[in-house]
Amino acid sequence: MAAKKVHYITPIGTFNYPWLDRPSKWNPSANDGRGGSKPADPLDLQASYSVKLTVDKDVFNESDFKKQIDEVWDLAKKDNRDKFDGVKDPYWCDENGNCVITARRNAAFQKGGKIQGMRPKLEDCTGRDITKWIQEEGISVASESIGRLDVTTYVPTPKKNDDGVATLRMNFDLVKAQFKELKRYEGNTPMEAIDGGTPVSDGMEDIPF
């Protein structure tokens, strides 16, 4: 019987590059050939949901989440001490000194020839499940939304890359996102009005339909 995964709750922070309402997939031809993430089908086995969470450094350093993750990370390094040449820490600091983690979840998996989706659960500040509502309303979650994450951890066995270097890393599997403040992505910023123009609605009463 597989061991039950332990869940860890992050402190409240800011969501950046959130692919929470729909999954994304890397497209090497996006952004004029520079590559980038593009929307993907929820049942695409190569797609994933993801988000970067940025937390104030003092809040993060004093959190139970950091203490718990540090313990898991120290244990992972001990368990794999003869298997890696370097490490990629599970969290890092941005240019402002704030702490950042990235959480992901595969969009789907295949079992018995059938593909099943693995959409992360989305909740409002009261804990109410709003996953279906966001999907039905076609809401795109925007960066600068505020909230916290429910994650589990996974430490893959280190494997040597093309340069012969094996790196130990710990991944965060995105289980749930809870919003304190949900911001919607509204697309590109609209252009300013043009002075002296005539609104399309003016004079519409003279147009026969």
mmCIF file of C-alpha atoms in Angstrom:
data_model
loop_
_atom_site.group_PDB
_atom_site.id
_atom_site.type_symbol
_atom_site.label_atom_id
_atom_site.label_comp_id
_atom_site.label_asym_id
_atom_site.label_seq_id
_atom_site.Cartn_x
_atom_site.Cartn_y
_atom_site.Cartn_z
ATOM 1 C CA MET A 1 0.000 0.000 0.000
ATOM 2 C CA ALA A 2 1.440 3.362 -1.015
ATOM 3 C CA ALA A 3 2.272 5.787 1.773
ATOM 4 C CA LYS A 4 -0.132 8.696 2.125
ATOM 5 C CA LYS A 5 1.393 11.938 0.898
ATOM 6 C CA VAL A 6 1.918 14.718 3.423
ATOM 7 C CA HIS A 7 0.335 18.054 2.555
ATOM 8 C CA TYR A 8 2.044 21.369 3.281
ATOM 9 C CA ILE A 9 0.287 24.747 3.388
ATOM 10 C CA THR A 10 2.298 27.757 2.241
ATOM 11 C CA PRO A 11 2.081 31.220 3.780
ATOM 12 C CA ILE A 12 -0.096 33.753 1.938
ATOM 13 C CA GLY A 13 1.719 35.400 -0.945
ATOM 14 C CA THR A 14 1.390 36.704 -4.484
ATOM 15 C CA PHE A 15 0.649 34.443 -7.441
ATOM 16 C CA ASN A 16 2.739 35.121 -10.544
ATOM 17 C CA TYR A 17 2.476 33.438 -13.954
ATOM 18 C CA PRO A 18 -0.572 31.493 -12.748
ATOM 19 C CA TRP A 19 -1.787 28.653 -14.940
ATOM 20 C CA LEU A 20 -4.476 27.626 -12.470
ATOM 21 C CA ASP A 21 -7.711 27.820 -14.443
ATOM 22 C CA ARG A 22 -6.219 26.017 -17.455
ATOM 23 C CA PRO A 23 -2.963 24.168 -18.151
ATOM 24 C CA SER A 24 -0.102 25.329 -20.327
ATOM 25 C CA LYS A 25 2.435 23.669 -22.540
ATOM 26 C CA TRP A 26 5.867 24.847 -23.682
ATOM 27 C CA ASN A 27 5.849 26.044 -27.283
ATOM 28 C CA PRO A 28 9.340 26.629 -28.751
ATOM 29 C CA SER A 29 7.943 28.774 -31.583
ATOM 30 C CA ALA A 30 6.087 31.193 -29.285
ATOM 31 C CA ASN A 31 7.266 34.776 -28.744
ATOM 32 C CA ASP A 32 8.928 35.064 -32.145
ATOM 33 C CA GLY A 33 10.875 31.870 -31.699
ATOM 34 C CA ARG A 34 12.068 32.603 -28.165
ATOM 35 C CA GLY A 35 9.707 30.008 -26.740
ATOM 36 C CA GLY A 36 7.053 30.314 -24.075
ATOM 37 C CA SER A 37 4.062 28.742 -22.372
ATOM 38 C CA LYS A 38 0.810 28.552 -24.295
ATOM 39 C CA PRO A 39 -2.683 27.324 -23.303
ATOM 40 C CA ALA A 40 -3.136 23.578 -23.661
ATOM 41 C CA ASP A 41 -5.924 21.033 -23.625
ATOM 42 C CA PRO A 42 -6.798 19.841 -20.082
ATOM 43 C CA LEU A 43 -6.265 16.238 -21.213
ATOM 44 C CA ASP A 44 -2.860 16.861 -22.829
ATOM 45 C CA LEU A 45 -0.386 14.479 -21.191
ATOM 46 C CA GLN A 46 2.454 16.949 -21.848
ATOM 47 C CA ALA A 47 0.695 19.954 -20.265
ATOM 48 C CA SER A 48 0.680 21.157 -16.661
ATOM 49 C CA TYR A 49 -0.911 23.586 -14.240
ATOM 50 C CA SER A 50 1.593 25.817 -12.460
ATOM 51 C CA VAL A 51 2.143 28.973 -10.432
ATOM 52 C CA LYS A 52 4.978 30.889 -8.820
ATOM 53 C CA LEU A 53 4.238 32.037 -5.269
ATOM 54 C CA THR A 54 6.182 34.995 -3.880
ATOM 55 C CA VAL A 55 6.122 35.501 -0.104
ATOM 56 C CA ASP A 56 7.558 38.289 2.035
ATOM 57 C CA LYS A 57 10.905 37.034 3.343
ATOM 58 C CA ASP A 58 10.112 37.661 7.015
ATOM 59 C CA VAL A 59 6.747 35.934 6.754
ATOM 60 C CA PHE A 60 8.316 33.012 4.905
ATOM 61 C CA ASN A 61 11.262 32.612 7.281
ATOM 62 C CA GLU A 62 8.951 32.515 10.312
ATOM 63 C CA SER A 63 6.448 30.112 8.756
ATOM 64 C CA ASP A 64 5.783 26.483 9.675
ATOM 65 C CA PHE A 65 5.977 25.756 5.945
ATOM 66 C CA LYS A 66 9.665 26.701 5.780
ATOM 67 C CA LYS A 67 10.487 24.628 8.856
ATOM 68 C CA GLN A 68 8.673 21.609 7.430
ATOM 69 C CA ILE A 69 10.200 21.901 3.961
ATOM 70 C CA ASP A 70 13.709 22.402 5.375
ATOM 71 C CA GLU A 71 13.319 19.167 7.336
ATOM 72 C CA VAL A 72 12.145 17.248 4.263
ATOM 73 C CA TRP A 73 14.947 18.742 2.149
ATOM 74 C CA ASP A 74 17.649 17.885 4.719
ATOM 75 C CA LEU A 75 16.367 14.311 4.848
ATOM 76 C CA ALA A 76 16.339 14.070 1.041
ATOM 77 C CA LYS A 77 19.981 15.191 0.878
ATOM 78 C CA LYS A 78 20.959 12.583 3.472
ATOM 79 C CA ASP A 79 19.042 9.802 1.723
ATOM 80 C CA ASN A 80 20.659 10.646 -1.630
ATOM 81 C CA ARG A 81 24.084 11.748 -0.381
ATOM 82 C CA ASP A 82 26.033 9.512 -2.788
ATOM 83 C CA LYS A 83 23.813 10.130 -5.805
ATOM 84 C CA PHE A 84 24.188 13.829 -6.698
ATOM 85 C CA ASP A 85 26.842 16.370 -7.623
ATOM 86 C CA GLY A 86 24.828 19.503 -6.894
ATOM 87 C CA VAL A 87 21.444 20.661 -5.621
ATOM 88 C CA LYS A 88 18.626 22.919 -6.738
ATOM 89 C CA ASP A 89 17.017 24.310 -3.609
ATOM 90 C CA PRO A 90 13.204 24.063 -3.347
ATOM 91 C CA TYR A 91 12.836 27.838 -2.856
ATOM 92 C CA TRP A 92 14.907 30.888 -3.667
ATOM 93 C CA CYS A 93 15.023 34.662 -3.183
ATOM 94 C CA ASP A 94 14.134 37.211 -5.856
ATOM 95 C CA GLU A 95 15.817 40.589 -6.424
ATOM 96 C CA ASN A 96 13.767 42.081 -3.570
ATOM 97 C CA GLY A 97 14.767 39.369 -1.107
ATOM 98 C CA ASN A 98 11.323 37.766 -1.111
ATOM 99 C CA CYS A 99 11.028 33.991 -1.169
ATOM 100 C CA VAL A 100 9.688 32.179 -4.233
ATOM 101 C CA ILE A 101 8.472 28.652 -4.861
ATOM 102 C CA THR A 102 7.062 27.048 -8.013
ATOM 103 C CA ALA A 103 4.300 24.459 -7.792
ATOM 104 C CA ARG A 104 3.145 22.306 -10.722
ATOM 105 C CA ARG A 105 0.712 19.528 -11.476
ATOM 106 C CA ASN A 106 0.493 17.386 -14.587
ATOM 107 C CA ALA A 107 -2.729 18.192 -16.413
ATOM 108 C CA ALA A 108 -3.583 14.539 -17.016
ATOM 109 C CA PHE A 109 -2.449 10.940 -16.669
ATOM 110 C CA GLN A 110 -3.194 7.758 -18.563
ATOM 111 C CA LYS A 111 -4.400 4.587 -16.875
ATOM 112 C CA GLY A 112 -5.747 1.500 -18.567
ATOM 113 C CA GLY A 113 -5.802 3.252 -21.914
ATOM 114 C CA LYS A 114 -7.983 6.069 -20.553
ATOM 115 C CA ILE A 115 -6.777 9.643 -20.055
ATOM 116 C CA GLN A 116 -7.950 11.382 -16.889
ATOM 117 C CA GLY A 117 -7.568 15.059 -15.993
ATOM 118 C CA MET A 118 -5.913 16.202 -12.754
ATOM 119 C CA ARG A 119 -7.139 19.768 -12.348
ATOM 120 C CA PRO A 120 -6.012 21.363 -9.044
ATOM 121 C CA LYS A 121 -8.765 22.445 -6.678
ATOM 122 C CA LEU A 122 -9.444 26.192 -6.409
ATOM 123 C CA GLU A 123 -11.053 27.740 -3.327
ATOM 124 C CA ASP A 124 -12.175 31.201 -2.215
ATOM 125 C CA CYS A 125 -11.149 32.755 1.098
ATOM 126 C CA THR A 126 -13.890 30.851 2.983
ATOM 127 C CA GLY A 127 -12.737 27.474 1.661
ATOM 128 C CA ARG A 128 -15.625 27.167 -0.822
ATOM 129 C CA ASP A 129 -14.753 25.140 -3.928
ATOM 130 C CA ILE A 130 -14.858 27.527 -6.921
ATOM 131 C CA THR A 131 -13.069 25.298 -9.434
ATOM 132 C CA LYS A 132 -16.178 24.607 -11.520
ATOM 133 C CA TRP A 133 -17.396 28.208 -11.259
ATOM 134 C CA ILE A 134 -14.087 29.579 -12.583
ATOM 135 C CA GLN A 135 -14.180 27.059 -15.415
ATOM 136 C CA GLU A 136 -17.800 27.809 -16.373
ATOM 137 C CA GLU A 137 -17.312 31.584 -16.204
ATOM 138 C CA GLY A 138 -14.199 31.367 -18.360
ATOM 139 C CA ILE A 139 -12.157 33.284 -15.793
ATOM 140 C CA SER A 140 -8.416 33.589 -16.399
ATOM 141 C CA VAL A 141 -6.521 34.021 -13.121
ATOM 142 C CA ALA A 142 -4.143 36.978 -13.355
ATOM 143 C CA SER A 143 -0.751 37.624 -11.812
ATOM 144 C CA GLU A 144 -0.867 39.639 -8.580
ATOM 145 C CA SER A 145 -3.721 37.508 -7.241
ATOM 146 C CA ILE A 146 -3.210 36.862 -3.528
ATOM 147 C CA GLY A 147 -3.480 33.491 -1.831
ATOM 148 C CA ARG A 148 -1.784 30.347 -0.591
ATOM 149 C CA LEU A 149 -1.132 26.828 -1.831
ATOM 150 C CA ASP A 150 -1.623 23.270 -0.658
ATOM 151 C CA VAL A 151 1.283 21.187 -1.979
ATOM 152 C CA THR A 152 2.911 17.805 -1.623
ATOM 153 C CA THR A 153 6.584 17.099 -2.276
ATOM 154 C CA TYR A 154 8.394 14.772 -4.627
ATOM 155 C CA VAL A 155 12.135 14.127 -4.820
ATOM 156 C CA PRO A 156 13.060 12.389 -8.090
ATOM 157 C CA THR A 157 16.137 10.182 -8.181
ATOM 158 C CA PRO A 158 19.041 12.334 -9.451
ATOM 159 C CA LYS A 159 20.126 11.498 -12.994
ATOM 160 C CA LYS A 160 23.210 12.708 -14.811
ATOM 161 C CA ASN A 161 22.637 15.236 -17.595
ATOM 162 C CA ASP A 162 24.573 15.470 -20.856
ATOM 163 C CA ASP A 163 27.480 17.029 -18.956
ATOM 164 C CA GLY A 164 27.598 14.141 -16.504
ATOM 165 C CA VAL A 165 26.225 16.194 -13.596
ATOM 166 C CA ALA A 166 23.455 14.839 -11.362
ATOM 167 C CA THR A 167 21.347 17.465 -9.588
ATOM 168 C CA LEU A 168 19.133 16.774 -6.583
ATOM 169 C CA ARG A 169 15.880 18.707 -6.528
ATOM 170 C CA MET A 170 12.567 18.679 -4.704
ATOM 171 C CA ASN A 171 9.379 19.373 -6.640
ATOM 172 C CA PHE A 172 6.133 20.810 -5.288
ATOM 173 C CA ASP A 173 2.992 19.135 -6.608
ATOM 174 C CA LEU A 174 0.119 21.629 -6.791
ATOM 175 C CA VAL A 175 -2.924 20.222 -4.998
ATOM 176 C CA LYS A 176 -4.963 23.315 -4.235
ATOM 177 C CA ALA A 177 -4.878 27.109 -4.517
ATOM 178 C CA GLN A 178 -6.900 29.263 -2.124
ATOM 179 C CA PHE A 179 -7.535 32.893 -3.010
ATOM 180 C CA LYS A 180 -7.569 35.799 -0.609
ATOM 181 C CA GLU A 181 -7.961 38.100 -3.611
ATOM 182 C CA LEU A 182 -8.658 36.787 -7.101
ATOM 183 C CA LYS A 183 -7.686 39.046 -9.984
ATOM 184 C CA ARG A 184 -8.922 38.350 -13.481
ATOM 185 C CA TYR A 185 -6.790 38.627 -16.572
ATOM 186 C CA GLU A 186 -8.610 40.996 -18.922
ATOM 187 C CA GLY A 187 -6.247 40.843 -21.872
ATOM 188 C CA ASN A 188 -4.211 43.725 -23.222
ATOM 189 C CA THR A 189 -4.641 47.208 -21.757
ATOM 190 C CA PRO A 190 -7.246 49.141 -23.827
ATOM 191 C CA MET A 191 -6.160 52.173 -25.840
ATOM 192 C CA GLU A 192 -7.090 55.682 -24.725
ATOM 193 C CA ALA A 193 -10.096 57.444 -26.287
ATOM 194 C CA ILE A 194 -9.427 59.625 -29.343
ATOM 195 C CA ASP A 195 -10.487 63.234 -28.882
ATOM 196 C CA GLY A 196 -12.842 64.600 -31.522
ATOM 197 C CA GLY A 197 -14.092 61.209 -32.686
ATOM 198 C CA THR A 198 -17.685 60.043 -32.992
ATOM 199 C CA PRO A 199 -18.751 57.101 -30.824
ATOM 200 C CA VAL A 200 -20.179 54.240 -32.832
ATOM 201 C CA SER A 201 -23.399 54.343 -30.774
ATOM 202 C CA ASP A 202 -24.151 57.953 -31.758
ATOM 203 C CA GLY A 203 -26.726 58.185 -34.526
ATOM 204 C CA MET A 204 -27.537 54.481 -34.414
ATOM 205 C CA GLU A 205 -31.242 55.288 -34.240
ATOM 206 C CA ASP A 206 -31.049 56.491 -37.868
ATOM 207 C CA ILE A 207 -29.748 53.153 -39.123
ATOM 208 C CA PRO A 208 -32.498 50.760 -40.255
ATOM 209 C CA PHE A 209 -32.251 47.136 -39.083
#
